Coordinates of C-alpha atoms and ligand atoms in Angstrom, one line a residue:
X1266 CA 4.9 -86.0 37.7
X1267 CA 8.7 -84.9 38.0
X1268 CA 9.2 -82.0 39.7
X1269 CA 12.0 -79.2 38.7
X1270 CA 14.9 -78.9 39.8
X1271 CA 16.4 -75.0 40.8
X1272 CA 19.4 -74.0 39.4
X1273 CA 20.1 -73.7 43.3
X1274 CA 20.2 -77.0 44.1
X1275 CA 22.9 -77.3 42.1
X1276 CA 26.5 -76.5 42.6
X1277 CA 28.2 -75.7 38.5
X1278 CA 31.4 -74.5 39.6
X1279 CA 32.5 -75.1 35.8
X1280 CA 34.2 -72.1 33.9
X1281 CA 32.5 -70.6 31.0
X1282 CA 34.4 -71.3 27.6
X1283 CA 33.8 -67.8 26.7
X1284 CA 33.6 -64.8 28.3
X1285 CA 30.4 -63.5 27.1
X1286 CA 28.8 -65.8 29.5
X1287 CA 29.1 -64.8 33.1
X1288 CA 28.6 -68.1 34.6
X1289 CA 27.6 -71.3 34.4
X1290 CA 24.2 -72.0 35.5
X1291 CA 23.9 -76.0 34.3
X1292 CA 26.7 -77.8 33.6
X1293 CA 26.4 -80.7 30.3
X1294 CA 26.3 -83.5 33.0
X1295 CA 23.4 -81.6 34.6
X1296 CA 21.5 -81.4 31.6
X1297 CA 22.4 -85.1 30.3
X1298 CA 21.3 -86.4 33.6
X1299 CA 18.2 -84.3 33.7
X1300 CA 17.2 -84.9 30.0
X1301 CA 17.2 -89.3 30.9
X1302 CA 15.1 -88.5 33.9
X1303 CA 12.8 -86.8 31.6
X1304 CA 12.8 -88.8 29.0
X1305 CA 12.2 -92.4 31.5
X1306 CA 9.0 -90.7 32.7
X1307 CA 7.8 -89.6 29.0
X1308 CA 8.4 -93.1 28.3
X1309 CA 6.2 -94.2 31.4
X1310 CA 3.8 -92.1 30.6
X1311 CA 3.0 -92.3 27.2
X1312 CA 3.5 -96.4 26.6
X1313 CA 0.6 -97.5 24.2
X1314 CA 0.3 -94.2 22.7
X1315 CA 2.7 -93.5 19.8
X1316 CA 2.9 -89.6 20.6
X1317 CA 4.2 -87.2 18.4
X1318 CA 6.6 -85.3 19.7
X1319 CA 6.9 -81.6 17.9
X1320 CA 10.2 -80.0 18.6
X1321 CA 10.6 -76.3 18.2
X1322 CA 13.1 -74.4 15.9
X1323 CA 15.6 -73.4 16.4
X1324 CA 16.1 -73.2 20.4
X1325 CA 14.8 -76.7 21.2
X1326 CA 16.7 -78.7 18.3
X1327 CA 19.5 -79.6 20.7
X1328 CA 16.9 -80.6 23.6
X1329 CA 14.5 -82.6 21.3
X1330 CA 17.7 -84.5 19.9
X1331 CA 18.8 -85.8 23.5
X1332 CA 15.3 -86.2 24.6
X1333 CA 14.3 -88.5 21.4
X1334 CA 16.9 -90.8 22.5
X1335 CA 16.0 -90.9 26.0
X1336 CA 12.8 -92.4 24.6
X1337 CA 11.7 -96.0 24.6
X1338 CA 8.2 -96.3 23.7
X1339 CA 7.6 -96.0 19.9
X1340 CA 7.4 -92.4 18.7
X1341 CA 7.7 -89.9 16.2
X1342 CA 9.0 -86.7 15.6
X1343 CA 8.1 -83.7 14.0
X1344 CA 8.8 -80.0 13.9
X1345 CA 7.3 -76.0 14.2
X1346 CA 9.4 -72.6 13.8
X1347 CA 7.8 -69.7 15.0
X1348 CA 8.8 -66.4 14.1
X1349 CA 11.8 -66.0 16.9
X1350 CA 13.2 -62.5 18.7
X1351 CA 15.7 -61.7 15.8
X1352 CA 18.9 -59.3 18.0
X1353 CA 16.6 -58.5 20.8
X1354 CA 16.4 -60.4 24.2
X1355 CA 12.7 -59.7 25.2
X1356 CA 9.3 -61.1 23.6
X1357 CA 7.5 -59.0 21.4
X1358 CA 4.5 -60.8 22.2
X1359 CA 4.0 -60.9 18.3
X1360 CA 3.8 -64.8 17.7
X1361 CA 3.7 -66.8 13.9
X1362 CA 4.5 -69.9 12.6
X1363 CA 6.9 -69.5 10.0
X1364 CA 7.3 -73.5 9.3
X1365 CA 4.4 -75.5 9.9
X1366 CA 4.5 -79.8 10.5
X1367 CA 5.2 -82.1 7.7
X1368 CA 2.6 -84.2 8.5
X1369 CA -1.3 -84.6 10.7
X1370 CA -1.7 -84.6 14.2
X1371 CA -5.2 -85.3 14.0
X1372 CA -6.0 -87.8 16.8
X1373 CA -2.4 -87.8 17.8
X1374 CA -0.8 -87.3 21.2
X1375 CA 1.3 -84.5 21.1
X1376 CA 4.6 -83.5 22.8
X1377 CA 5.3 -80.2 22.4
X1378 CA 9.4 -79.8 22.6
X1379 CA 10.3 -76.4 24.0
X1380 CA 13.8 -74.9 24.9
X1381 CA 12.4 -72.3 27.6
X1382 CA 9.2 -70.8 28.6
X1383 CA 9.1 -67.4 29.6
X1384 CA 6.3 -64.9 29.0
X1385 CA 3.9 -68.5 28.3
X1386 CA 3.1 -66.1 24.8
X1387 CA 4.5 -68.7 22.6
X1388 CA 3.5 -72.0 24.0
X1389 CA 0.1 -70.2 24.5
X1390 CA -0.1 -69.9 20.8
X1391 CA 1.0 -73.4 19.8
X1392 CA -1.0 -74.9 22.0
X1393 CA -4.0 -73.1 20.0
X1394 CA -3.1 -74.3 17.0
X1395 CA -2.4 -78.0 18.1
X1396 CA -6.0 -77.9 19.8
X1397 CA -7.4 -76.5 17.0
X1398 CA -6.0 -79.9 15.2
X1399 CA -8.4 -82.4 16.9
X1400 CA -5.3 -83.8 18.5
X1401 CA -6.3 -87.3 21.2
X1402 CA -4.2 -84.5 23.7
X1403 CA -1.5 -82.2 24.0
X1404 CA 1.1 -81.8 27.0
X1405 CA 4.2 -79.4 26.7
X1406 CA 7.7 -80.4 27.7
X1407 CA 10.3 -77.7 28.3
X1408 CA 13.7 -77.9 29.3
X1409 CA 13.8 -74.2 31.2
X1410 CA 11.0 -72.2 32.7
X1411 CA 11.2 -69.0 33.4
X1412 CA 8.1 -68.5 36.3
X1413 CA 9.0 -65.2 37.7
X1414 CA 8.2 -63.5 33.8
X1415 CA 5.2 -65.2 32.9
X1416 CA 2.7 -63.0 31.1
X1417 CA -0.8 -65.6 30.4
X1418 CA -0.7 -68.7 32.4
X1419 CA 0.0 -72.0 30.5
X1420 CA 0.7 -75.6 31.7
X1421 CA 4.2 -77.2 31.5
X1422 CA 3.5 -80.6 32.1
X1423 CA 7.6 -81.7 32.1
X1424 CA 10.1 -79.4 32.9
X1425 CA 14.1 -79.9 33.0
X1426 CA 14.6 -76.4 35.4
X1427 CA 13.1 -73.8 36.9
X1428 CA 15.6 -70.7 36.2
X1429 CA 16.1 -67.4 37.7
X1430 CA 15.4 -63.7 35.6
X1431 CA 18.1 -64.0 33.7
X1432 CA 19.1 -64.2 29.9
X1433 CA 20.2 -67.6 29.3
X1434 CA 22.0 -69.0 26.7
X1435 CA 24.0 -72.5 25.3
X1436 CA 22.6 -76.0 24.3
X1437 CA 20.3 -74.2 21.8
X1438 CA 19.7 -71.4 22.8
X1439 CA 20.8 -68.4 21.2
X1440 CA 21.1 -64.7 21.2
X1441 CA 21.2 -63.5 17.6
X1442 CA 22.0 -66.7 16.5
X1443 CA 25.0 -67.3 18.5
X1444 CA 26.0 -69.8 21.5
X1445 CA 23.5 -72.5 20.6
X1446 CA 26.8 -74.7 20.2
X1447 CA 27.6 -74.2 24.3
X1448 CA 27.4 -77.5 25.7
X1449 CA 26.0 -75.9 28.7
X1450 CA 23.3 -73.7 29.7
X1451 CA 25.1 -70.3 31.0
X1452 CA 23.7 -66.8 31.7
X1453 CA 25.0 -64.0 28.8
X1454 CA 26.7 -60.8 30.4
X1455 CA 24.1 -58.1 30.3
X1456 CA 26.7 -56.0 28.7
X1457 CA 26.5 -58.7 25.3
X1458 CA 22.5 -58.4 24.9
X1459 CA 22.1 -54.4 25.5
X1460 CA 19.8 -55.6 29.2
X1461 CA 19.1 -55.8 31.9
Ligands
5GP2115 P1 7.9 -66.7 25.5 O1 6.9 -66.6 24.4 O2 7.6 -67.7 26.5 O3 8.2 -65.4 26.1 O4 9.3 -67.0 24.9 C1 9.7 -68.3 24.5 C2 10.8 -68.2 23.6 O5 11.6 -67.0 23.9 C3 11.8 -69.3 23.8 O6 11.4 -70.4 23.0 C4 13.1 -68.8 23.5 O7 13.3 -68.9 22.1 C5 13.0 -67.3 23.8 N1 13.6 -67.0 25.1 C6 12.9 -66.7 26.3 N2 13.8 -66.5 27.3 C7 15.0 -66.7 26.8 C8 16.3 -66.7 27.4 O8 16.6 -66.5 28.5 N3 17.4 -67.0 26.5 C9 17.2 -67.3 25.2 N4 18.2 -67.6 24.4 N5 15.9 -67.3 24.6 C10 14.9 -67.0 25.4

């Protein structure tokens, strides 16, 4: 199993692009790099087994993309929204799926794609519903986790980063709907989101 990387391992010394963001925490050759180490041991690990990987909207759209290429065992690809935080930077703890999977998982190995876990509320939830689905198993891949926040204890089988307390935001992630074009994963001034 891979273990995650910390943020402090690292040394991003790149400047943000906007100044919204008050640094950079992973650079797009961090994540790139990252994402292929992932994907080479999702490959390993699931040859013979024709997983479905599930992405989730919006936040993991950009991940799953990179990922599914990093792939090399036969696979398919599906996809869940669930209700998001709308302006505000903090779970609700108030979970739904507001776009369910085009097609069955039953008897399927599922890959659940997520951008970032951080209260474990909605990967708790998903991982409900997928069970609930007679799936052959279900593992979770995230590309951020968030530890230090954790509010029901969950199991991230892959995980890109371990990151700090922080709001982050870029390569999907958003805050109202905004910075999910940032190549990069970069913390949002405090001042921007109303926080800390
Ligand atoms: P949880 O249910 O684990 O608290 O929240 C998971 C979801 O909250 C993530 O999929 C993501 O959409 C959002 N989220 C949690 N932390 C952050 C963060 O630091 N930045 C952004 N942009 N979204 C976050």
């Amino acid at each position: 199993m891979l273990h995650p990387f910390r943020p402090e391992q690292l040394s991003p010394e790149l400047k943000p692009s906007t100044s919204d963001v008050q640094s950079v925490l992973l650079s797009a050759e961090q994540i790139q790099k990252r994402v292929a180490e992932l994907g080479a041991q999702i490959s390993q690990d699931y040859e013979g087994k024709d997983p479905v990987l599930v992405g989730v909207l919006v936040g993991a759209s950009v991940f799953t993309a990179d990922l599914l290429r990093c792939i090399t065992v036969p696979c398919s690809l599906d996809y869940v929204a669930i209700s998001s935080y709308g302006k505000k930077s903090r779970s609700s703890g108030v979970v739904r799926i507001v776009k369910d999977l085009d097609e069955s998982v039953e008897s399927r190995h599922v890959l659940i794609i997520e951008d970032i876990v951080d209260t474990g509320l909605t990967l708790n939830y998903l991982l409900d519903i997928m069970r609930n689905r007679n799936v052959a198993s279900v593992r979770v891949c995230a590309l951020l986790d968030k530890p230090s926040r954790r509010m029901t204890s969950v199991n991230v089988d892959y995980i890109g980063y371990e990151v700090p307390d922080e709001f982050v935001v870029g390569y999907g992630l958003d805050f109202a709907q905004r910075y999910r074009n940032l190549p990069y994963v970069g913390i949002l001034r405090p001042e921007v989101y109303g926080g800390k």
